[in-house]
Coordinates of C-alpha atoms and ligand atoms in Angstrom, one line a residue:
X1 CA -98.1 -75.7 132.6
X2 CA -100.7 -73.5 131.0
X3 CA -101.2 -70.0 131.5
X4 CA -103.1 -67.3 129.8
X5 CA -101.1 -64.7 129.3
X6 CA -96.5 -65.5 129.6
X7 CA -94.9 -62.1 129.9
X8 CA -91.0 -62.4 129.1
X9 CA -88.9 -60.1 130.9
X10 CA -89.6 -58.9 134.5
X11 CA -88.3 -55.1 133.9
X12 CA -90.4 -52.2 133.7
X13 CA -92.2 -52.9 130.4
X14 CA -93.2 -56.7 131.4
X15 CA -94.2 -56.3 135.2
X16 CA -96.7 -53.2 134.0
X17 CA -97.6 -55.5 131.2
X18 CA -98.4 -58.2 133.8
X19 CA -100.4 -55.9 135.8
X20 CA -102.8 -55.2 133.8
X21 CA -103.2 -58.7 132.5
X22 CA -104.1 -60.0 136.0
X23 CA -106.4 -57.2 137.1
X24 CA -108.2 -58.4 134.1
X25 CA -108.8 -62.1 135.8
X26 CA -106.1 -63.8 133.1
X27 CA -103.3 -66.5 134.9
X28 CA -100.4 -64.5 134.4
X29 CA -96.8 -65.6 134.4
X30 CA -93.8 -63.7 134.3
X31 CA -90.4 -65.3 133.6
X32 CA -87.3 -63.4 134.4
X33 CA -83.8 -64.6 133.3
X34 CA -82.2 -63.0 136.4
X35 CA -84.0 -59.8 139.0
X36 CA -87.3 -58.3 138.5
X37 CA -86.3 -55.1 137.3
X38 CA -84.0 -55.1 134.3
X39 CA -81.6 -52.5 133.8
X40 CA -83.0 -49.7 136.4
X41 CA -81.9 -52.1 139.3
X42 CA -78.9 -51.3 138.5
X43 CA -78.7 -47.8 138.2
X44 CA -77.6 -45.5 140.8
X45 CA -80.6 -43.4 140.9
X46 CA -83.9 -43.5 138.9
X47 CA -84.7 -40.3 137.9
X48 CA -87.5 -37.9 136.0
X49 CA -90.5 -40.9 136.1
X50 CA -93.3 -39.1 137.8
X51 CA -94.1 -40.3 141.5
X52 CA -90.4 -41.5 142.2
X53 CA -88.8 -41.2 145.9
X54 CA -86.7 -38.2 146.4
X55 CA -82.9 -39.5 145.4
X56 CA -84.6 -43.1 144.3
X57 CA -81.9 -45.9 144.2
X58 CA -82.4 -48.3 141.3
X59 CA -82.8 -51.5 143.7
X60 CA -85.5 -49.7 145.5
X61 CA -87.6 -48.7 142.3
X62 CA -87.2 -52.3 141.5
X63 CA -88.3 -53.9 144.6
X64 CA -91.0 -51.7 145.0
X65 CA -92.0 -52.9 141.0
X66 CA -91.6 -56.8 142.3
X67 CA -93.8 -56.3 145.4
X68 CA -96.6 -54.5 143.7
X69 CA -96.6 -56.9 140.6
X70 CA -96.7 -60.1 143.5
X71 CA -98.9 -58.4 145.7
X72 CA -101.1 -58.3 142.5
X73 CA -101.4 -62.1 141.9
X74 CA -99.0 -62.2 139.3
X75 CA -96.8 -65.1 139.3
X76 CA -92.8 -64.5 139.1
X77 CA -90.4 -66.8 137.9
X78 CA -87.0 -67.0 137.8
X79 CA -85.8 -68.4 134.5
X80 CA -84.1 -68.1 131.2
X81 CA -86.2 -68.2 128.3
X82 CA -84.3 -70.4 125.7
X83 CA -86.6 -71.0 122.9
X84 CA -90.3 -70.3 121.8
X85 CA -92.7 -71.4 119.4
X86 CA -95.1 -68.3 118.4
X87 CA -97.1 -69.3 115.4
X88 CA -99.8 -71.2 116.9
X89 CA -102.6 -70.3 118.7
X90 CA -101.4 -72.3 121.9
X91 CA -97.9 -70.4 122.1
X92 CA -95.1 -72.4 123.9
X93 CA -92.3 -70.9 126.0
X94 CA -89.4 -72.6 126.9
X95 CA -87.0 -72.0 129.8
X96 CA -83.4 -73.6 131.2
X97 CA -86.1 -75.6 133.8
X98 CA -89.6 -75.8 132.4
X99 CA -92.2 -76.1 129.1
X100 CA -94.5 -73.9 129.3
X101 CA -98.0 -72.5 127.4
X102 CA -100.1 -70.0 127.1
X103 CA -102.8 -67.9 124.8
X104 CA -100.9 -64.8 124.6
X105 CA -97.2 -63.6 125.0
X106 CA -95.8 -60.4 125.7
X107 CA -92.2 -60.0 124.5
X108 CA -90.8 -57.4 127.3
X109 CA -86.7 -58.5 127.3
X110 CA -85.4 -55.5 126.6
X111 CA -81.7 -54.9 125.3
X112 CA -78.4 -55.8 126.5
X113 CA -75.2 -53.1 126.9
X114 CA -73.1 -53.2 123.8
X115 CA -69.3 -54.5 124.5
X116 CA -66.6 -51.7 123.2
X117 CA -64.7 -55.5 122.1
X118 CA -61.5 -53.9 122.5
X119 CA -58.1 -55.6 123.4
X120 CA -58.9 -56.3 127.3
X121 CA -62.4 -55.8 127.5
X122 CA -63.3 -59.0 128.0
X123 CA -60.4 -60.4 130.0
X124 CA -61.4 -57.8 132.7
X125 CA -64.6 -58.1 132.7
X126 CA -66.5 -58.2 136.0
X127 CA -63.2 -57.0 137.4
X128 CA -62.8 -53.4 136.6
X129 CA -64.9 -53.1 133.8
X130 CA -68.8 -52.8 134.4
X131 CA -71.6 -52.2 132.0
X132 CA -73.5 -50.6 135.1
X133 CA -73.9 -49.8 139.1
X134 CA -74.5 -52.9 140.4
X135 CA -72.1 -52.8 142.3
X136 CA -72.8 -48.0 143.3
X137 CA -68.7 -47.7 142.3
X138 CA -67.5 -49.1 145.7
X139 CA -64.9 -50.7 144.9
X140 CA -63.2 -47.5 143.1
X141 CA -63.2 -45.5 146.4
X142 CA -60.6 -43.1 146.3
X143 CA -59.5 -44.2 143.2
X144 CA -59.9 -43.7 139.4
X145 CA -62.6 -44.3 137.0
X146 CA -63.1 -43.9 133.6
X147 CA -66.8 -43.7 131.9
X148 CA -67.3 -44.9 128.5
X149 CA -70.5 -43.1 127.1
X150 CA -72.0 -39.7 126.0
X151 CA -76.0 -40.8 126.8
X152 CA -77.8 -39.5 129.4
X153 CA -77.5 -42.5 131.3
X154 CA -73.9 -42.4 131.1
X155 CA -73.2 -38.8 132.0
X156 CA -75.9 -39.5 135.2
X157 CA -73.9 -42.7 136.2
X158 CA -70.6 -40.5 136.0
X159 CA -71.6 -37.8 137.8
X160 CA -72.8 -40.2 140.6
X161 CA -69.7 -41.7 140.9
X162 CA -67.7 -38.7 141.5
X163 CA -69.3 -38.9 145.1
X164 CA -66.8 -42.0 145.4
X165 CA -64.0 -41.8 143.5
X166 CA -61.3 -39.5 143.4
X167 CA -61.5 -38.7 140.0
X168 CA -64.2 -39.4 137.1
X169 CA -62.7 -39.1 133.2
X170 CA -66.0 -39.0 130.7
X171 CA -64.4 -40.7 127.4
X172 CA -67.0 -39.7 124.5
X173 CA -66.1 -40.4 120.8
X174 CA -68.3 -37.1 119.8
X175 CA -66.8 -33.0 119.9
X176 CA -69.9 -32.2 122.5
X177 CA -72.0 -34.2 125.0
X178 CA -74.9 -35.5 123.6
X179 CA -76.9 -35.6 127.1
X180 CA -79.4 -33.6 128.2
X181 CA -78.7 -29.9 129.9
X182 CA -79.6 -30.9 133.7
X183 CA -77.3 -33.3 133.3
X184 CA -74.5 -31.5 131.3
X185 CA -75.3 -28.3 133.8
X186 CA -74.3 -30.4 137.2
X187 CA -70.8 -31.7 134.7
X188 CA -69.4 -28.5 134.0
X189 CA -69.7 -27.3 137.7
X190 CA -68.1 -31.0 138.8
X191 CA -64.6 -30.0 139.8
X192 CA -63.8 -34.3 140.0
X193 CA -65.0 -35.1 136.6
X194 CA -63.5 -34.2 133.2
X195 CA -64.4 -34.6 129.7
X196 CA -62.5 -36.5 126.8
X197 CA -64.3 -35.8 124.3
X198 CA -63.9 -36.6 120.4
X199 CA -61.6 -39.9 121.7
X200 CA -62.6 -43.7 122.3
X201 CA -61.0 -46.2 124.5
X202 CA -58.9 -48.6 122.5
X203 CA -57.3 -50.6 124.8
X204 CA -57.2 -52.0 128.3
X205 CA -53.7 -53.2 129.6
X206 CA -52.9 -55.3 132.3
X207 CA -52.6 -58.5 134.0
X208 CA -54.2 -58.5 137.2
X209 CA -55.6 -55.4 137.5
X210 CA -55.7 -52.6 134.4
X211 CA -52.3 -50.6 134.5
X212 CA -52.7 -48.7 131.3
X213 CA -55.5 -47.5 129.3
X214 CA -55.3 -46.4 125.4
X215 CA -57.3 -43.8 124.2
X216 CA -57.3 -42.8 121.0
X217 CA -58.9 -39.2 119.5
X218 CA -60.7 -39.6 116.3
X219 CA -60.1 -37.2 114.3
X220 CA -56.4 -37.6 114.5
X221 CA -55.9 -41.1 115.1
X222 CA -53.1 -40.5 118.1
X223 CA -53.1 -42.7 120.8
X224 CA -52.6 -41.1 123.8
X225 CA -51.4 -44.3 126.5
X226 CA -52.4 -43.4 130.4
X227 CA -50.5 -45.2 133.3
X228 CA -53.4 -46.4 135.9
X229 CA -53.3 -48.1 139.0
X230 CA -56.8 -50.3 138.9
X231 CA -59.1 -48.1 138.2
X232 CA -62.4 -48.8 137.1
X233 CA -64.3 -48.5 133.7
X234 CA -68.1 -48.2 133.1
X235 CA -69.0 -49.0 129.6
X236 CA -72.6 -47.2 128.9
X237 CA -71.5 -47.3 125.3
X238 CA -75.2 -48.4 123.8
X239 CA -77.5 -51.4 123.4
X240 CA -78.2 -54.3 121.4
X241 CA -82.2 -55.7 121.2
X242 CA -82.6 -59.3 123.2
X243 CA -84.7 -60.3 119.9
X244 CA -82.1 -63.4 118.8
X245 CA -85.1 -66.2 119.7
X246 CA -87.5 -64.4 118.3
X247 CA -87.4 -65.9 114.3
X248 CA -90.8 -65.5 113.7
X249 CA -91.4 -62.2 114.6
X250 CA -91.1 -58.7 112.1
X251 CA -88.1 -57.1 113.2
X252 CA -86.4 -53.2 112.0
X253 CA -82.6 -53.0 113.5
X254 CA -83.1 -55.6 115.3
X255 CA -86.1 -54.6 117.0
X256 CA -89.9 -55.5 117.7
X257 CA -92.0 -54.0 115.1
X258 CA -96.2 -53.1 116.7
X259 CA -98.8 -51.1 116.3
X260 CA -100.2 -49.0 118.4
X261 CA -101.8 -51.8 120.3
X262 CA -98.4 -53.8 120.8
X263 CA -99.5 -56.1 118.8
X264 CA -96.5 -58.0 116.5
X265 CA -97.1 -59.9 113.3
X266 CA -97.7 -63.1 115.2
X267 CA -101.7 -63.0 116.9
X268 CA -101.8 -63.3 120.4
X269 CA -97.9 -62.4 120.3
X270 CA -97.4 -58.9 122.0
X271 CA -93.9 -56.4 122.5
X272 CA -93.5 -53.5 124.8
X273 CA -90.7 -51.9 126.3
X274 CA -87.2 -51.0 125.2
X275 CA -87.4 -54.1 123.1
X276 CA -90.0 -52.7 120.9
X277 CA -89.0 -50.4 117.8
X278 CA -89.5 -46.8 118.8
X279 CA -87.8 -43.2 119.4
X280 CA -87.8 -42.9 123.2
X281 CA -86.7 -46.0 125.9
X282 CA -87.2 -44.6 129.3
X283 CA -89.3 -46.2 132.4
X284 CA -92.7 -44.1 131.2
X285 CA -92.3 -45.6 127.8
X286 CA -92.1 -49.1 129.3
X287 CA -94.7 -49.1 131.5
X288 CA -97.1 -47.7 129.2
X289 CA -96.2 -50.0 126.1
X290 CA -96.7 -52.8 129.1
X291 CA -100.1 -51.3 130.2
X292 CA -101.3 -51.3 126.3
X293 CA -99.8 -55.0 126.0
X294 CA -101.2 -56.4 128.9
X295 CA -104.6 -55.0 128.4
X296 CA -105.0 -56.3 124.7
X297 CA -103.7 -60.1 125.6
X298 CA -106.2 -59.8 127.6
X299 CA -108.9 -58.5 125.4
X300 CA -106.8 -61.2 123.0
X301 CA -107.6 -64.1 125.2
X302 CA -111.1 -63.2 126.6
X303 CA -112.3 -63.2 122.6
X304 CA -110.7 -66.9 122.2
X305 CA -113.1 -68.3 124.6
Ligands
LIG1 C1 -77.5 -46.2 132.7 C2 -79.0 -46.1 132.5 C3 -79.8 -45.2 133.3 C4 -81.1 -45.1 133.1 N1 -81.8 -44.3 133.9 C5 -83.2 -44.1 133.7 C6 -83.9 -43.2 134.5 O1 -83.4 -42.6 135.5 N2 -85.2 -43.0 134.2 C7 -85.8 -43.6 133.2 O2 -87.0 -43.4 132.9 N3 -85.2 -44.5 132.4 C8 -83.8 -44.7 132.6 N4 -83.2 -45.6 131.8 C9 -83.9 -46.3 130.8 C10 -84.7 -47.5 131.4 O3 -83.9 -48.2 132.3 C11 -85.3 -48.4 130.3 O4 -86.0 -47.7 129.4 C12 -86.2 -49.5 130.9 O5 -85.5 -50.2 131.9 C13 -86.8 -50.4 129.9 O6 -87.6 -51.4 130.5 P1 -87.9 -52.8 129.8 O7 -88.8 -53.5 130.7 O8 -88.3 -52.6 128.4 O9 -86.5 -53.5 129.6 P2 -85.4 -54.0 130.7 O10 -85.3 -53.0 131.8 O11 -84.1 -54.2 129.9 O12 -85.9 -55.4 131.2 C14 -85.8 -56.5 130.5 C15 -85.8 -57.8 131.4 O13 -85.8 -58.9 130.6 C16 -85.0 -59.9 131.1 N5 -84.6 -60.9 130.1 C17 -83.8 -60.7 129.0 N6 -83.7 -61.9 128.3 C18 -84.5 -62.8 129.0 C19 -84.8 -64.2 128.7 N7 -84.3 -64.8 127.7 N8 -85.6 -64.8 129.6 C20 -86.1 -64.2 130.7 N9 -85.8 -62.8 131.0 C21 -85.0 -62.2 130.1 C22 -83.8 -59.1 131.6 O14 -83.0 -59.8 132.6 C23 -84.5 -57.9 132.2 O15 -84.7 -58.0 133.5 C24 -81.8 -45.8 132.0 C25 -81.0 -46.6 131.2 C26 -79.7 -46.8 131.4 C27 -78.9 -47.7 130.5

């Protein structure tokens, strides 16, 4: 199947990217591993992009992105991308169900949460500890919860879940919050949320459902062992690049290296979004790294013919 442009990743960066590269008359493809979104559907609510609802829920921000990038005559499919070849001028892309090519790429797939991969982590997985709000912190009603995480993100997410739980315990391995002062402002006013700071979480115990947590403070090194009755953990503890497939392609830390015009090393091989090296990864950032991607594959592709 031939397309002109294949946008990879259906989050904010990729469905802008898309856009833009359909307005422009190209055949545009976007292939998304699992929802049109990426991480914003699952946050609680989407906040500081201009023109957002009042009290914007993640999903809605993300359904909203879908419809406008399918009401647009963008094509959408759901599938993982597995392996690519780049270096040609015909680029092929392929997924779990399909081959693929196209003229241009634009590498949108973002990052992944980082795992804590502490003793338990793993095992409860799914099951008391999240890496986000897919599921708004219902099953913790009334109970405890424990947030991993000194970000913005994580400070936002923890505050939100005070609305459900009984109590919300902020574990950050720095001596001050590194998130910014709305944020911090609404925390030290929150009578059901408390700070421990300068500590990490070392170990989740349990079989069934976690009965002890271990945290440990860092400058001292003592563990202090809490006796829980299933709570739940968030783990907003950072983010790793998606970047593994892409071989061919200049990376720093493990991310995207462009230039201003989202161009990569590779011609006709485009980045944007949280995927791309750069200083600031919020929805703005995306969309407008997708906006200058989509516009110069299609500029790209246009000057092939
Ligand atoms: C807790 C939290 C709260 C946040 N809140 C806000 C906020 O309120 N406002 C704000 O502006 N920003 C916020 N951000 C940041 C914002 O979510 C990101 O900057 C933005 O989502 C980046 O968009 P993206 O399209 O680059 O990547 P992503 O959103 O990560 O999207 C990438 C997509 O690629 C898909 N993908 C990955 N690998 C493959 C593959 N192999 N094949 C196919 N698809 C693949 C993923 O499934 C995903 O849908 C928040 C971040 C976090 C962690």
């Amino acid at each position: 199947m031939l397309y002109d442009v294949i946008v990879i990743g259906g989050g904010p960066a990729g469905i802008s990217a898309s856009i833009y590269a359909v307005s422009r008359g190209l055949k545009t493809l976007v292939l998304e591993k699992d929802a049109v979104g990426g991480i914003i559907r699952n946050v609680s609510t989407v906040t500081h992009y201009s023109g957002i609802l009042e009290n914007e829920s993640g999903t809605t921000f993300a359904d909203r992105l879908k419809s406008q990038a399918l009401n647009s005559g963008v094509e959408i499919r759901i599938e993982d991308v597995t392996s690519l070849s780049l270096e040609n001028k015909s680029k092929q892309v392929i997924t779990n169900q399909n081959v693929y090519e196209a003229k241009a790429v634009v590498l949108a797939n973002g990052t992944s949460p980082r795992h804590l991969n502490i003793p338990g982590e793993e095992a409860f997985q799914g099951n008391c500890v999240h890496y986000n709000l897919s599921n708004e912190g219902k099953p913790y009603e009334g109970k405890d919860v424990y947030v991993v995480g000194g970000s913005d993100g994580a400070l936002k997410e923890a505050l939100f879940l005070t609305k459900i739980a009984s109590k919300v315990t902020l574990i950050h391995f720095e001596d001050q919050l590194g998130a910014i002062s709305e944020f911090v402002e609404k925390a030290k006013v929150n009578p059901k949320l408390s700070l421990c700071l300068h500590s990490r979480l070392t170990q989740i115990h349990g079989t069934d459902h976690v009965t002890r947590l271990d945290i440990t403070d860092v400058h001292t090194n003592e563990v202090q062992s809490i006796t829980v009755d299933g709570c739940g953990i968030y783990l907003f503890a950072g983010s790793t690049p998606n970047t593994s497939l892409y071989e061919a392609v200049t990376l720093e830390d493990g991310f995207i290296v462009t230039n201003d015009s989202m161009e990569t090393n590779l011609p006709g091989v485009f980045a944007a979004g949280d995927i791309r090296k750069k200083v600031v990864r919020q929805i703005a950032t995306a969309v407008s790294d997708g906006a200058v991607a989509g516009i110069r594959a299609a500029t790209y592709v246009k000057a092939l013919s």
